[in-house]
Coordinates of C-alpha atoms in Angstrom, one line a residue:
M266 CA 52.0 17.7 27.9
R267 CA 49.1 20.2 27.8
R268 CA 49.5 20.4 24.0
A269 CA 49.3 16.6 23.7
L270 CA 46.5 16.3 25.9
A271 CA 44.4 19.1 24.0
T272 CA 45.3 17.4 20.5
T273 CA 43.9 13.7 21.8
I274 CA 40.7 15.4 23.3
A275 CA 40.1 17.3 19.8
A276 CA 40.8 14.0 18.0
V277 CA 38.0 12.3 20.0
V278 CA 35.6 15.2 19.6
A279 CA 36.2 15.1 15.8
L280 CA 35.4 11.3 15.6
S281 CA 32.3 11.8 17.9
L282 CA 30.7 13.9 15.4
A283 CA 31.2 11.3 12.7
A284 CA 29.7 8.5 14.9
G285 CA 26.3 7.1 14.6
C286 CA 24.3 4.1 14.1
E287 CA 26.2 4.1 10.4
S288 CA 29.6 5.5 12.0
R289 CA 31.1 4.7 8.4
T290 CA 28.9 7.1 6.7
P291 CA 30.3 10.7 6.6
T292 CA 27.8 13.2 7.8
G293 CA 25.7 14.4 5.1
A294 CA 26.4 11.9 2.7
G295 CA 24.1 9.3 1.2
P296 CA 21.4 9.1 -1.5
T297 CA 18.4 11.0 -1.1
S298 CA 15.8 8.4 -2.5
G299 CA 14.7 5.0 -0.8
V300 CA 17.1 2.2 -0.9
P301 CA 14.6 -1.1 -0.9
S302 CA 16.1 -4.1 1.2
S303 CA 16.0 -7.5 0.1
S304 CA 14.2 -8.2 3.5
S305 CA 10.6 -8.8 3.6
P306 CA 8.9 -5.9 5.8
A307 CA 7.3 -7.2 9.1
S308 CA 3.6 -7.3 9.5
T309 CA 2.5 -3.8 10.7
T310 CA 1.4 -4.1 14.4
G311 CA -1.7 -2.2 15.4
S312 CA -3.8 0.2 13.9
P313 CA -3.3 4.2 13.3
S314 CA -4.7 6.3 16.2
Q315 CA -7.1 9.2 16.0
P316 CA -4.9 12.4 16.4
A317 CA -4.9 13.8 19.9
P318 CA -6.5 17.0 20.9
A319 CA -4.7 20.2 21.6
P320 CA -2.3 19.7 24.5
T321 CA -4.4 20.7 27.7
A322 CA -4.4 18.7 31.0
S323 CA -8.2 18.8 31.0
S324 CA -9.1 18.0 27.4
A325 CA -10.3 14.3 28.1
P326 CA -12.1 12.8 31.2
A327 CA -10.1 11.1 33.9
L328 CA -10.6 7.5 34.4
P329 CA -11.4 5.8 37.9
G330 CA -8.1 4.5 39.3
P331 CA -7.1 0.8 38.5
K332 CA -7.9 -1.8 41.7
R333 CA -4.6 -3.5 40.8
K334 CA -1.1 -2.3 39.5
L335 CA -1.2 -2.8 35.9
K336 CA 1.9 -4.2 34.2
S337 CA 3.1 -6.1 31.6
G338 CA 1.4 -9.4 31.1
L339 CA -1.9 -8.2 32.4
Q340 CA -5.3 -8.3 30.7
G341 CA -8.8 -7.3 31.0
P342 CA -11.0 -4.2 31.1
D343 CA -8.9 -2.0 33.4
V344 CA -6.1 -2.4 30.8
L345 CA -8.3 -1.5 27.9
A346 CA -9.2 1.5 29.8
L347 CA -5.5 2.3 30.3
Q348 CA -4.8 1.7 26.3
Q349 CA -7.8 4.1 25.3
R350 CA -6.9 6.6 27.9
L351 CA -3.2 6.8 26.4
T352 CA -4.6 6.9 22.9
E353 CA -6.9 10.1 24.0
L354 CA -3.7 11.7 25.3
G355 CA -1.7 11.0 22.3
Y356 CA 0.6 8.2 23.5
W357 CA 0.9 5.9 20.7
N358 CA 0.3 2.2 21.7
G359 CA -1.1 0.3 18.8
K360 CA -4.2 -1.6 19.1
M361 CA -6.6 -1.4 22.1
D362 CA -7.0 -5.2 23.0
G363 CA -7.1 -5.2 26.7
K364 CA -3.7 -6.6 26.9
F365 CA -0.7 -5.1 28.4
D366 CA 2.1 -6.2 25.9
S367 CA 5.7 -4.2 25.2
T368 CA 3.8 -2.1 22.9
T369 CA 1.7 -0.8 25.9
Q370 CA 4.6 -0.7 28.0
Q371 CA 6.3 1.8 25.6
A372 CA 3.6 4.2 25.5
V373 CA 3.6 3.8 29.5
F374 CA 7.2 4.7 29.5
A375 CA 6.3 7.6 27.3
L376 CA 3.9 9.0 29.7
Q377 CA 6.3 8.5 32.8
K378 CA 8.8 10.5 30.8
A379 CA 6.4 13.2 30.0
A380 CA 5.3 13.2 33.9
G381 CA 9.1 13.0 35.0
I382 CA 8.3 10.3 37.3
N383 CA 9.8 6.9 37.8
R384 CA 10.3 5.0 34.2
D385 CA 9.2 1.6 35.4
G386 CA 6.6 0.9 32.7
T387 CA 3.9 -0.2 35.3
V388 CA 0.8 1.8 36.6
G389 CA 0.7 2.6 39.9
P390 CA -0.6 5.4 41.9
K391 CA 1.6 8.2 40.4
T392 CA 1.4 6.9 36.8
Q393 CA -2.5 6.7 37.1
K394 CA -2.1 10.3 38.6
A395 CA -0.5 11.4 35.4
L396 CA -3.4 9.4 33.6
D397 CA -6.0 11.5 35.3
Q398 CA -4.5 14.8 34.9
G399 CA -3.9 14.4 31.2
V400 CA -0.1 14.9 31.5
R401 CA 1.4 15.4 27.8
P402 CA 4.6 16.9 26.7
K403 CA 4.6 20.3 24.8
A404 CA 5.9 20.9 21.2
R405 CA 8.4 23.6 20.7
S406 CA 7.8 24.0 16.9
A407 CA 5.1 26.3 15.6
T408 CA 4.5 25.8 12.2
G409 CA 4.5 22.9 9.6
K410 CA 5.4 19.1 10.1
M411 CA 7.9 18.3 12.5
I412 CA 9.8 15.5 14.1
E413 CA 10.9 16.7 17.5
I414 CA 13.5 14.5 19.6
D415 CA 13.6 15.7 23.2
L416 CA 17.0 14.2 24.5
K417 CA 16.2 14.9 28.0
R418 CA 13.0 13.6 28.1
Q419 CA 13.7 10.6 25.8
L420 CA 10.7 11.4 23.4
L421 CA 9.9 11.6 19.9
L422 CA 7.1 13.6 18.8
L423 CA 5.1 13.8 15.7
V424 CA 4.2 17.4 15.5
T425 CA 1.8 19.6 13.1
D426 CA 1.5 23.3 13.3
G427 CA 2.7 23.0 17.0
R428 CA 0.4 20.3 17.9
I429 CA 1.7 16.8 18.9
T430 CA -0.4 13.9 17.4
Q431 CA 1.7 11.2 18.6
T432 CA 4.3 10.8 21.2
F433 CA 6.5 7.7 21.3
N434 CA 9.2 6.4 23.7
T435 CA 12.8 6.6 22.2
S436 CA 16.0 5.8 23.1
T437 CA 19.0 7.9 21.6
G438 CA 22.9 8.0 22.1
S439 CA 24.0 6.8 25.4
N440 CA 26.7 9.4 25.3
E441 CA 29.4 6.6 26.4
Y442 CA 32.9 5.9 24.5
Y443 CA 32.8 2.8 22.5
E444 CA 35.8 1.5 20.2
Q445 CA 35.4 0.4 16.3
E446 CA 38.1 -1.0 14.2
G447 CA 40.7 0.6 16.7
R448 CA 39.1 4.0 16.7
T449 CA 37.0 5.9 19.5
Y450 CA 33.8 7.3 19.3
L451 CA 31.3 9.1 21.4
A452 CA 27.7 7.5 20.9
N453 CA 25.7 10.8 21.0
T454 CA 22.8 12.3 19.2
P455 CA 23.7 15.8 17.8
R456 CA 21.5 18.5 18.7
G457 CA 20.1 20.7 15.5
R458 CA 17.7 20.9 12.9
F459 CA 17.9 18.0 10.2
T460 CA 16.2 16.7 7.2
V461 CA 15.0 13.3 6.5
G462 CA 17.2 12.5 3.5
R463 CA 17.3 8.7 2.7
Q464 CA 15.5 5.6 3.9
I465 CA 15.5 1.6 3.7
D466 CA 12.3 -0.2 3.9
G467 CA 13.7 -3.3 5.7
W468 CA 16.5 -4.5 7.7
R469 CA 19.6 -2.4 7.5
N470 CA 22.9 -4.6 8.6
A471 CA 24.7 -1.3 9.8
P472 CA 28.4 -1.5 11.5
L473 CA 27.2 -1.4 14.8
G474 CA 23.6 -3.3 14.5
L475 CA 20.5 -3.9 12.9
L476 CA 18.5 -1.3 12.2
W477 CA 14.6 -1.7 11.4
R478 CA 13.3 0.5 8.2
P479 CA 15.6 3.5 8.9
K480 CA 14.8 7.2 8.2
Y481 CA 18.3 9.0 8.1
F482 CA 18.2 12.7 9.2
N483 CA 21.9 13.2 10.2
G484 CA 24.5 11.3 8.0
G485 CA 24.5 7.7 9.8
I486 CA 21.9 8.6 12.2
A487 CA 18.2 7.9 11.9
V488 CA 15.0 7.4 13.3
H489 CA 14.9 3.5 13.4
G490 CA 13.0 0.5 15.0
A491 CA 14.8 -1.8 17.2
P492 CA 14.1 -4.8 19.1
S493 CA 15.1 -3.2 22.6
V494 CA 14.1 0.4 23.3
P495 CA 14.7 0.9 27.0
P496 CA 13.3 4.0 28.9
Y497 CA 16.9 5.6 28.7
P498 CA 19.4 6.6 26.4
A499 CA 21.3 3.4 24.9
S500 CA 21.9 3.5 21.3
H501 CA 25.0 4.7 19.4
G502 CA 23.4 8.0 18.2
C503 CA 20.2 7.0 16.4
A504 CA 16.6 7.6 18.0
R505 CA 15.2 3.9 18.5
V506 CA 11.5 3.1 18.4
S507 CA 9.8 0.0 18.7
V508 CA 9.6 -2.3 15.7
S509 CA 5.8 -2.0 15.7
A510 CA 6.2 1.6 16.0
M511 CA 8.5 1.9 13.5
N512 CA 5.9 -0.2 10.9
W513 CA 3.2 2.4 12.0
L514 CA 5.2 5.2 11.0
W515 CA 5.8 3.6 7.6
K516 CA 2.4 2.5 6.9
N517 CA 1.0 5.9 7.6
D518 CA 3.8 7.6 5.9
A519 CA 4.6 9.8 8.9
I520 CA 8.1 10.6 8.2
P521 CA 8.0 10.8 4.4
L522 CA 11.6 12.1 2.5
K523 CA 12.4 15.7 3.6
T524 CA 10.6 15.6 7.0
R525 CA 12.2 18.3 9.2
V526 CA 13.4 16.9 12.2
W527 CA 14.5 19.1 15.4
V528 CA 16.8 17.5 18.0
Y529 CA 16.9 19.3 21.5

């Protein structure tokens, strides 16, 4: 009985290693050049932000606290000030137009994750305090260009020589089991060091859903755009970012082929 149970567990673990957004793709397989899609890329949202200064809590001046709780759907000078502060701290939030849209909400999610506070996507007293204190994540790599994916905090970082230039909200593997074609897989994002080996400039209709402009770094696991990027792990193994964020990453060639990826 114990031997049969051990065999079953081993089989599930083996399947989990092959799973991901492209669960039919063997780990490490696939061409190393771009594969254009016939789909037309969506228009790029926002404009490139200036690289954030070195990660310190006092590198940018604190802003006066908002007179109202800021949340999606609001607009005005206080929202514009929020967007400016997020950009100063390196949280990518698209264009600064004074409108609290889903892109700004993604940046607020990222800030709240870095601060270790409730991830509700709104700016109340605790989130404002994090803005005033200049809270930022810290990179683990020290040299070269790197994509870091922090599974615990659910953050995707663009890092150059140990300096974070942009921080994105991401949603990685849910770590839940799912069924596909009669087999069981674990929706996890494996830790380790990888390299971007292939990419598709358009929608990829993968076995487990649509991926926008994916950059594959571990078999069928990729950084890709998605219409839904919640502030918690929810994918089949990929690292989701918003569609507008993925457009920015492509436009600025921020994740070219051969980019190193460190998942921890």
